[in-house]
Structures are given as structure tokens and as C-alpha cells.
PDB file of C-alpha atoms in Angstrom:
ATOM      1  CA  MET A   5      23.665 -11.755  75.320  1.00  0.00           C
ATOM      2  CA  SER A   6      25.246 -15.087  76.359  1.00  0.00           C
ATOM      3  CA  GLY A   7      22.906 -17.247  74.346  1.00  0.00           C
ATOM      4  CA  SER A   8      24.019 -20.425  72.508  1.00  0.00           C
ATOM      5  CA  ALA A   9      25.662 -20.104  69.131  1.00  0.00           C
ATOM      6  CA  VAL A  10      24.657 -23.562  68.070  1.00  0.00           C
ATOM      7  CA  LYS A  11      21.812 -23.377  65.386  1.00  0.00           C
ATOM      8  CA  THR A  12      19.635 -26.102  64.135  1.00  0.00           C
ATOM      9  CA  GLY A  13      18.052 -26.251  60.722  1.00  0.00           C
ATOM     10  CA  GLU A  14      19.380 -25.343  57.267  1.00  0.00           C
ATOM     11  CA  LYS A  15      22.124 -22.950  58.313  1.00  0.00           C
ATOM     12  CA  PRO A  16      24.790 -24.363  60.585  1.00  0.00           C
ATOM     13  CA  ALA A  17      26.276 -21.947  63.147  1.00  0.00           C
ATOM     14  CA  LYS A  18      29.568 -20.186  62.548  1.00  0.00           C
ATOM     15  CA  MET A  19      32.338 -19.319  64.870  1.00  0.00           C
ATOM     16  CA  VAL A  20      30.841 -21.448  67.761  1.00  0.00           C
ATOM     17  CA  ARG A  21      34.149 -21.735  69.593  1.00  0.00           C
ATOM     18  CA  GLN A  22      34.601 -17.959  69.661  1.00  0.00           C
ATOM     19  CA  LYS A  23      31.037 -17.537  70.845  1.00  0.00           C
ATOM     20  CA  PHE A  24      31.612 -20.091  73.715  1.00  0.00           C
ATOM     21  CA  ALA A  25      34.656 -18.156  74.803  1.00  0.00           C
ATOM     22  CA  LEU A  26      32.780 -14.836  74.753  1.00  0.00           C
ATOM     23  CA  ASN A  27      30.031 -16.403  76.740  1.00  0.00           C
ATOM     24  CA  ARG A  28      32.408 -17.702  79.270  1.00  0.00           C
ATOM     25  CA  SER A  29      33.990 -14.191  79.714  1.00  0.00           C
ATOM     26  CA  ILE A  30      30.757 -12.384  80.023  1.00  0.00           C
ATOM     27  CA  LEU A  31      29.463 -14.888  82.698  1.00  0.00           C
ATOM     28  CA  ASP A  32      32.697 -14.758  84.649  1.00  0.00           C
ATOM     29  CA  GLN A  33      32.658 -11.066  85.046  1.00  0.00           C
ATOM     30  CA  GLY A  34      30.706 -11.013  88.340  1.00  0.00           C
ATOM     31  CA  TRP A  35      28.334  -8.257  87.489  1.00  0.00           C
ATOM     32  CA  SER A  36      26.934  -8.230  91.086  1.00  0.00           C
ATOM     33  CA  LEU A  37      30.364  -7.291  92.480  1.00  0.00           C
ATOM     34  CA  PHE A  38      30.832  -4.689  89.782  1.00  0.00           C
ATOM     35  CA  ARG A  39      27.468  -3.068  90.670  1.00  0.00           C
ATOM     36  CA  THR A  40      28.354  -3.276  94.469  1.00  0.00           C
ATOM     37  CA  GLN A  41      31.701  -1.633  93.862  1.00  0.00           C
ATOM     38  CA  LEU A  42      30.173   1.053  91.593  1.00  0.00           C
ATOM     39  CA  GLU A  43      27.538   2.009  94.243  1.00  0.00           C
ATOM     40  CA  TYR A  44      30.243   2.145  96.882  1.00  0.00           C
ATOM     41  CA  LYS A  45      32.439   4.504  94.755  1.00  0.00           C
ATOM     42  CA  LEU A  46      29.471   6.731  93.865  1.00  0.00           C
ATOM     43  CA  GLU A  47      28.451   7.013  97.423  1.00  0.00           C
ATOM     44  CA  TRP A  48      32.019   7.762  98.437  1.00  0.00           C
ATOM     45  CA  SER A  49      32.287  10.531  95.923  1.00  0.00           C
ATOM     46  CA  GLY A  50      28.833  11.965  96.257  1.00  0.00           C
ATOM     47  CA  GLY A  51      27.275  10.419  93.124  1.00  0.00           C
ATOM     48  CA  MET A  52      24.061   8.589  92.673  1.00  0.00           C
ATOM     49  CA  LEU A  53      23.256   5.311  90.802  1.00  0.00           C
ATOM     50  CA  PHE A  54      19.842   4.711  89.335  1.00  0.00           C
ATOM     51  CA  ALA A  55      18.775   1.162  88.271  1.00  0.00           C
ATOM     52  CA  VAL A  56      16.562   1.968  85.312  1.00  0.00           C
ATOM     53  CA  PRO A  57      13.932  -0.704  84.464  1.00  0.00           C
ATOM     54  CA  PRO A  58      15.083  -2.013  80.948  1.00  0.00           C
ATOM     55  CA  GLU A  59      11.682  -3.215  79.768  1.00  0.00           C
ATOM     56  CA  ASN A  60      10.746  -1.939  76.289  1.00  0.00           C
ATOM     57  CA  THR A  61      13.495   0.690  76.088  1.00  0.00           C
ATOM     58  CA  SER A  62      14.184  -0.203  72.569  1.00  0.00           C
ATOM     59  CA  ARG A  63      10.554  -0.498  71.590  1.00  0.00           C
ATOM     60  CA  THR A  64       9.184   2.771  72.992  1.00  0.00           C
ATOM     61  CA  CYS A  65       9.086   5.726  70.659  1.00  0.00           C
ATOM     62  CA  PRO A  66      10.821   8.780  72.432  1.00  0.00           C
ATOM     63  CA  SER A  67       8.604  11.151  70.462  1.00  0.00           C
ATOM     64  CA  CYS A  68       5.048   9.811  71.046  1.00  0.00           C
ATOM     65  CA  GLY A  69       5.554   7.123  73.654  1.00  0.00           C
ATOM     66  CA  HIS A  70       4.039   4.378  71.599  1.00  0.00           C
ATOM     67  CA  VAL A  71       5.275   0.880  72.661  1.00  0.00           C
ATOM     68  CA  SER A  72       5.259  -1.986  69.998  1.00  0.00           C
ATOM     69  CA  LYS A  73       7.509  -4.739  68.833  1.00  0.00           C
ATOM     70  CA  ASP A  74       6.604  -3.439  65.347  1.00  0.00           C
ATOM     71  CA  ASN A  75       8.604  -0.341  65.917  1.00  0.00           C
ATOM     72  CA  ARG A  76      11.811  -2.358  65.419  1.00  0.00           C
ATOM     73  CA  LYS A  77      11.790  -4.231  62.122  1.00  0.00           C
ATOM     74  CA  THR A  78      15.640  -4.867  62.254  1.00  0.00           C
ATOM     75  CA  GLN A  79      18.316  -4.963  65.055  1.00  0.00           C
ATOM     76  CA  ALA A  80      19.506  -1.443  64.232  1.00  0.00           C
ATOM     77  CA  GLU A  81      16.533   0.390  62.734  1.00  0.00           C
ATOM     78  CA  PHE A  82      13.755   2.029  64.802  1.00  0.00           C
ATOM     79  CA  ASN A  83      10.642   3.304  63.059  1.00  0.00           C
ATOM     80  CA  CYS A  84       7.527   4.165  65.036  1.00  0.00           C
ATOM     81  CA  VAL A  85       4.404   2.792  63.563  1.00  0.00           C
ATOM     82  CA  VAL A  86       2.308   5.637  64.892  1.00  0.00           C
ATOM     83  CA  CYS A  87       4.254   8.920  64.336  1.00  0.00           C
ATOM     84  CA  ASN A  88       6.827   7.652  61.924  1.00  0.00           C
ATOM     85  CA  TYR A  89       9.798   8.737  64.071  1.00  0.00           C
ATOM     86  CA  LYS A  90      13.027   7.202  62.703  1.00  0.00           C
ATOM     87  CA  ASN A  91      16.436   6.797  64.409  1.00  0.00           C
ATOM     88  CA  HIS A  92      19.025   4.117  65.180  1.00  0.00           C
ATOM     89  CA  ALA A  93      17.692   1.601  67.675  1.00  0.00           C
ATOM     90  CA  ASP A  94      20.600   1.975  70.088  1.00  0.00           C
ATOM     91  CA  ILE A  95      20.122   5.769  70.181  1.00  0.00           C
ATOM     92  CA  VAL A  96      16.446   5.299  70.877  1.00  0.00           C
ATOM     93  CA  GLY A  97      17.095   2.874  73.663  1.00  0.00           C
ATOM     94  CA  ALA A  98      19.634   5.289  75.195  1.00  0.00           C
ATOM     95  CA  MET A  99      17.170   8.094  74.990  1.00  0.00           C
ATOM     96  CA  ASN A 100      14.465   6.047  76.794  1.00  0.00           C
ATOM     97  CA  VAL A 101      16.937   4.950  79.459  1.00  0.00           C
ATOM     98  CA  LEU A 102      17.974   8.663  80.038  1.00  0.00           C
ATOM     99  CA  GLU A 103      14.335   9.698  80.306  1.00  0.00           C
ATOM    100  CA  ARG A 104      13.642   6.978  82.838  1.00  0.00           C
ATOM    101  CA  GLY A 105      16.648   7.972  84.799  1.00  0.00           C
ATOM    102  CA  TYR A 106      15.447  11.592  84.912  1.00  0.00           C
ATOM    103  CA  SER A 107      11.987  10.292  86.016  1.00  0.00           C
ATOM    104  CA  LEU A 108      13.643   8.263  88.825  1.00  0.00           C
ATOM    105  CA  LEU A 109      15.458  11.404  89.928  1.00  0.00           C
ATOM    106  CA  ALA A 110      12.371  13.559  90.021  1.00  0.00           C
ATOM    107  CA  CYS A 111       9.682  11.131  91.167  1.00  0.00           C
ATOM    108  CA  GLY A 112      11.346   8.307  92.957  1.00  0.00           C
ATOM    109  CA  ASP A 113      11.233   4.626  92.373  1.00  0.00           C
ATOM    110  CA  ALA A 114       7.609   3.805  93.062  1.00  0.00           C
ATOM    111  CA  ALA A 115       6.089   6.519  90.893  1.00  0.00           C
ATOM    112  CA  VAL A 116       8.304   5.574  87.826  1.00  0.00           C
ATOM    113  CA  LEU A 117       7.627   1.763  88.181  1.00  0.00           C
ATOM    114  CA  SER A 118       3.829   2.205  88.500  1.00  0.00           C
ATOM    115  CA  ARG A 119       3.812   4.320  85.379  1.00  0.00           C
ATOM    116  CA  LEU A 120       5.959   1.826  83.383  1.00  0.00           C
ATOM    117  CA  MET A 121       3.901  -1.139  84.408  1.00  0.00           C
ATOM    118  CA  LYS A 122       0.693   0.199  82.781  1.00  0.00           C
TER     119      LYS A 122
END
């Protein structure tokens, strides 16, 4: 997310200054402190926080479970090469994160992580 905006080759980068400012603001947020505060507030109010492993959430088909980089031809388009399931890639990623969260709730961390690492 905070990658460099400078391009090499035939097409020079555009809006490099704006990208630099965005990168700085992203990196200055202190995400560790944000997570600590979020965990504290959820514990205080009786909620739970599940850290879902993000690996392949946007490459996994929510219909058949097939994982492939070929499922995403573009940034926004998801099309499963096995079952031909089609949807917006962000929606597919959100569906997979939700499913993994439910799995963490039902099975616990170790069971979910061992299944995802196969």
C-alpha cells in the first residue's frame, strides 16, 4: 500500500508528490497502537477481536475453495477458473475474511492456521 510511485521505463510516474504524502501519512498512523487500543476497547465492552490471516483471501474462490492467482485477471475482477464464479474482487476478499473469522471463532487459532497452510 505504501510502495513507491516512481516508475522506470517508458511511462513516467504521475502524481509522485501526492503518493509520497499518502505514504507518509499511512506509515505515521501507528497501526500497532491502533490495534492495542482496539483490543482494549473490545475487551472492556465484552467484544472479541480475531486477527484473520490475510494470505490468498482475494485469490480463493468462496464457492469452490480453489486458490489461484489466475482467479484475478484484473484488480477488481474475480473469476474462478474452476467453477466460473464471478464477483468483484473486494467482495470476494471480504467474504473469505468473514469465513476465516467464523472459523477462528468456531475452531480456534491452531485449527484454522493448520488448514490454511495446506
